[in-house]
Tab-separated table of C-alpha atoms in Angstrom:
chain	number	residue	atom	x	y	z
F	1	UNK	CA	-0.064	-0.303	-0.291
F	2	UNK	CA	1.228	3.230	-0.697
F	3	UNK	CA	1.448	5.662	2.223
F	4	UNK	CA	2.208	9.360	2.587
F	5	UNK	CA	3.031	12.182	5.330
F	6	UNK	CA	1.445	15.066	4.909
F	7	UNK	CA	3.343	17.074	7.551
F	8	UNK	CA	2.536	20.840	8.632
F	9	UNK	CA	2.085	23.105	12.428
F	10	UNK	CA	-1.887	23.241	10.566
F	11	UNK	CA	-2.523	26.561	13.068
F	12	UNK	CA	-5.293	26.973	11.575
F	13	UNK	CA	-5.662	24.338	8.655
F	14	UNK	CA	-6.346	26.668	5.608
F	15	UNK	CA	-7.523	25.629	2.218
F	16	UNK	CA	-4.770	25.624	0.796
F	17	UNK	CA	-3.374	23.347	2.890
F	18	UNK	CA	-6.826	21.338	2.107
F	19	UNK	CA	-5.207	21.197	-1.689
F	20	UNK	CA	-2.385	19.776	-1.036
F	21	UNK	CA	-3.981	16.982	0.896
F	22	UNK	CA	-7.052	16.142	-1.159
F	23	UNK	CA	-4.475	16.065	-4.253
F	24	UNK	CA	-2.142	13.621	-2.439
F	25	UNK	CA	-4.187	12.107	-1.552
F	26	UNK	CA	-5.461	10.979	-5.640
F	27	UNK	CA	-1.346	10.398	-5.699
F	28	UNK	CA	-2.083	8.119	-2.351
F	29	UNK	CA	-3.503	4.632	-1.511
F	30	UNK	CA	-3.326	6.709	2.816
F	31	UNK	CA	-2.395	10.040	3.204
F	32	UNK	CA	-2.115	10.744	7.103
F	33	UNK	CA	-2.235	14.645	8.184
F	34	UNK	CA	0.519	14.597	10.971
F	35	UNK	CA	-0.169	17.602	12.778
F	36	UNK	CA	3.791	19.001	13.891
F	37	UNK	CA	4.387	19.008	17.484
F	38	UNK	CA	7.124	21.838	18.304
F	39	UNK	CA	7.684	22.670	21.329
F	40	UNK	CA	9.224	25.623	20.590
F	41	UNK	CA	6.480	27.558	18.477
F	42	UNK	CA	3.564	29.038	20.258
F	43	UNK	CA	0.043	28.031	18.280
F	44	UNK	CA	-3.265	30.060	18.676
F	45	UNK	CA	-4.901	25.880	18.919
F	46	UNK	CA	-4.272	22.967	20.486
F	47	UNK	CA	-2.337	19.572	19.029
F	48	UNK	CA	-6.166	18.034	19.939
F	49	UNK	CA	-7.948	21.431	18.719
F	50	UNK	CA	-6.029	21.134	15.010
F	51	UNK	CA	-6.515	17.418	14.997
F	52	UNK	CA	-10.501	18.001	14.760
F	53	UNK	CA	-9.661	20.724	13.248
F	54	UNK	CA	-8.404	18.577	10.660
F	55	UNK	CA	-10.508	15.610	11.086
F	56	UNK	CA	-13.537	18.211	10.027
F	57	UNK	CA	-11.985	19.681	6.723
F	58	UNK	CA	-11.142	16.148	5.149
F	59	UNK	CA	-14.459	15.178	6.272
F	60	UNK	CA	-15.581	12.123	3.239
F	61	UNK	CA	-11.897	11.386	2.290
F	62	UNK	CA	-11.694	8.376	2.743
F	63	UNK	CA	-8.280	7.818	2.511
F	64	UNK	CA	-6.985	10.252	4.523
F	65	UNK	CA	-6.119	10.434	7.870
F	66	UNK	CA	-5.132	12.979	11.142
F	67	UNK	CA	-2.413	12.010	14.041
F	68	UNK	CA	-0.089	14.209	15.539
F	69	UNK	CA	3.600	13.471	16.663
F	70	UNK	CA	6.229	14.947	18.573
F	71	UNK	CA	9.693	13.676	17.495
F	72	UNK	CA	11.558	13.332	14.413
F	73	UNK	CA	9.446	13.734	10.748
F	74	UNK	CA	11.812	10.135	9.445
F	75	UNK	CA	10.810	7.991	13.290
F	76	UNK	CA	6.643	9.063	12.317
F	77	UNK	CA	7.735	8.456	8.939
F	78	UNK	CA	9.213	5.063	9.389
F	79	UNK	CA	6.886	3.423	12.382
F	80	UNK	CA	4.241	4.471	9.516
F	81	UNK	CA	5.490	1.892	6.983
F	82	UNK	CA	5.202	4.997	5.269
F	83	UNK	CA	7.240	5.662	1.322
F	84	UNK	CA	6.326	9.866	0.673
F	85	UNK	CA	6.746	13.288	2.704
F	86	UNK	CA	4.620	15.527	1.130
F	87	UNK	CA	5.136	19.547	1.141
F	88	UNK	CA	3.086	22.430	-0.040
F	89	UNK	CA	4.652	25.309	-1.883
F	90	UNK	CA	3.735	28.809	-2.085
F	91	UNK	CA	6.862	30.862	-3.153
F	92	UNK	CA	10.508	30.234	-3.793
F	93	UNK	CA	10.898	31.405	-0.064
F	94	UNK	CA	9.378	27.831	1.409
F	95	UNK	CA	11.683	25.860	-1.276
F	96	UNK	CA	14.747	27.333	0.758
F	97	UNK	CA	13.704	25.921	3.767
F	98	UNK	CA	11.692	22.501	2.645
F	99	UNK	CA	14.103	21.837	0.576
F	100	UNK	CA	17.627	21.627	3.065
F	101	UNK	CA	15.155	19.325	4.992
F	102	UNK	CA	13.835	17.162	2.331
F	103	UNK	CA	17.752	17.142	1.554
F	104	UNK	CA	17.761	15.916	5.606
F	105	UNK	CA	15.230	13.580	5.670
F	106	UNK	CA	16.935	11.984	2.918
F	107	UNK	CA	19.837	11.609	4.442
F	108	UNK	CA	17.776	10.367	8.441
F	109	UNK	CA	15.799	7.707	5.976
F	110	UNK	CA	17.498	6.929	1.773
F	111	UNK	CA	14.072	5.340	0.964
F	112	UNK	CA	11.341	7.614	1.953
F	113	UNK	CA	10.758	10.289	-0.823
F	114	UNK	CA	10.095	14.053	-0.525
F	115	UNK	CA	7.261	15.189	-2.491
F	116	UNK	CA	6.668	19.227	-2.976
F	117	UNK	CA	3.409	20.207	-4.365
F	118	UNK	CA	2.324	23.295	-5.788
F	119	UNK	CA	-0.254	24.867	-4.290
F	120	UNK	CA	-3.101	26.186	-6.692
F	121	UNK	CA	-3.262	29.478	-8.101
F	122	UNK	CA	-5.580	30.884	-5.360
F	123	UNK	CA	-4.399	29.868	-2.820
F	124	UNK	CA	-0.562	30.809	-3.227
F	125	UNK	CA	-0.529	33.484	-0.584
F	126	UNK	CA	-3.223	31.968	2.047
F	127	UNK	CA	-0.838	30.974	4.876
F	128	UNK	CA	-2.078	30.216	8.594
F	129	UNK	CA	0.291	33.492	9.674
F	130	UNK	CA	-2.404	35.554	7.178
F	131	UNK	CA	-5.351	33.669	8.637
F	132	UNK	CA	-4.957	34.442	12.292
F	133	UNK	CA	-3.997	37.703	11.376
F	134	UNK	CA	-7.041	38.880	9.238
F	135	UNK	CA	-9.340	37.165	11.768
F	136	UNK	CA	-7.726	39.472	14.739
F	137	UNK	CA	-8.681	42.377	13.293
F	138	UNK	CA	-11.805	40.787	12.755
F	139	UNK	CA	-11.442	39.857	8.497
F	140	UNK	CA	-13.226	37.680	6.238
F	141	UNK	CA	-11.750	34.624	6.213
F	142	UNK	CA	-14.147	32.146	4.315
F	143	UNK	CA	-12.229	33.003	1.064
F	144	UNK	CA	-9.482	31.537	3.340
F	145	UNK	CA	-9.989	28.268	5.461
F	146	UNK	CA	-12.621	25.726	5.432
F	147	UNK	CA	-16.278	26.952	5.516
F	148	UNK	CA	-16.670	24.726	9.196
F	149	UNK	CA	-14.211	26.476	10.613
F	150	UNK	CA	-14.878	30.060	9.985
F	151	UNK	CA	-17.034	29.971	13.118
F	152	UNK	CA	-13.939	28.247	15.503
F	153	UNK	CA	-11.524	29.965	14.492
F	154	UNK	CA	-12.829	33.542	14.697
F	155	UNK	CA	-14.016	32.632	17.779
F	156	UNK	CA	-10.814	31.995	19.317
F	157	UNK	CA	-8.719	34.844	17.224
F	158	UNK	CA	-10.752	37.452	17.230
F	159	UNK	CA	-9.438	40.279	19.600
F	160	UNK	CA	-11.575	43.145	21.871
F	161	UNK	CA	-11.112	46.437	19.714
F	162	UNK	CA	-8.297	48.543	21.757
F	163	UNK	CA	-8.147	52.083	22.011
F	164	UNK	CA	-6.249	54.095	19.482
F	165	UNK	CA	-2.651	54.536	20.435
F	166	UNK	CA	-1.432	57.059	18.007
F	167	UNK	CA	-4.038	59.831	19.346
C-alpha cells in the first residue's frame, strides 16, 4: 500500500493545506495528515484542536487520516511504513527551507521520498499566519479556510477592540 505523510503545524488548517491534502489523496492509497508538535513554537490552537479541525475539513476523504507526533518526522514515517512525505509549496521562499528539510530527511531515511506539490494559484498567498492576522482583526476569512472552520477560528482569534494608541 502506498502511504504518504503530509506534515505541518496547521495552526489553523487553510484551504491551501486542504488543496495539497486532496491532491495527495489522489496520488496515494493512504494519506496521513500529521500535526507536528513543536514545543518551541507558540500555537493559537492546541494539538487536539488542530487535529479535530483537520478531521472536520477532510470529512468524506476516505483515504485520509489525521494524527499528531512530537518526535523526528522520519521516525514517524518509518513507524507508519510510509514511502513519501508530501509538502506544499507556495513560493520560492518556501522552497529553500523545505529543500533543506527534504535533504536532511533523505539522509536520515533514504527510502522515503519528499514530494513537493505547488499550491493552486487561488491559494498561493494563503498561510496560517495570514489567517490568524486577519481573524485577529475581525476580517473575513471565509475564502481562506474551510467553511466549517470559519466560526471556531474567529471565536478563538478575534481580538476585542482596543483603544487607539496613536491619538
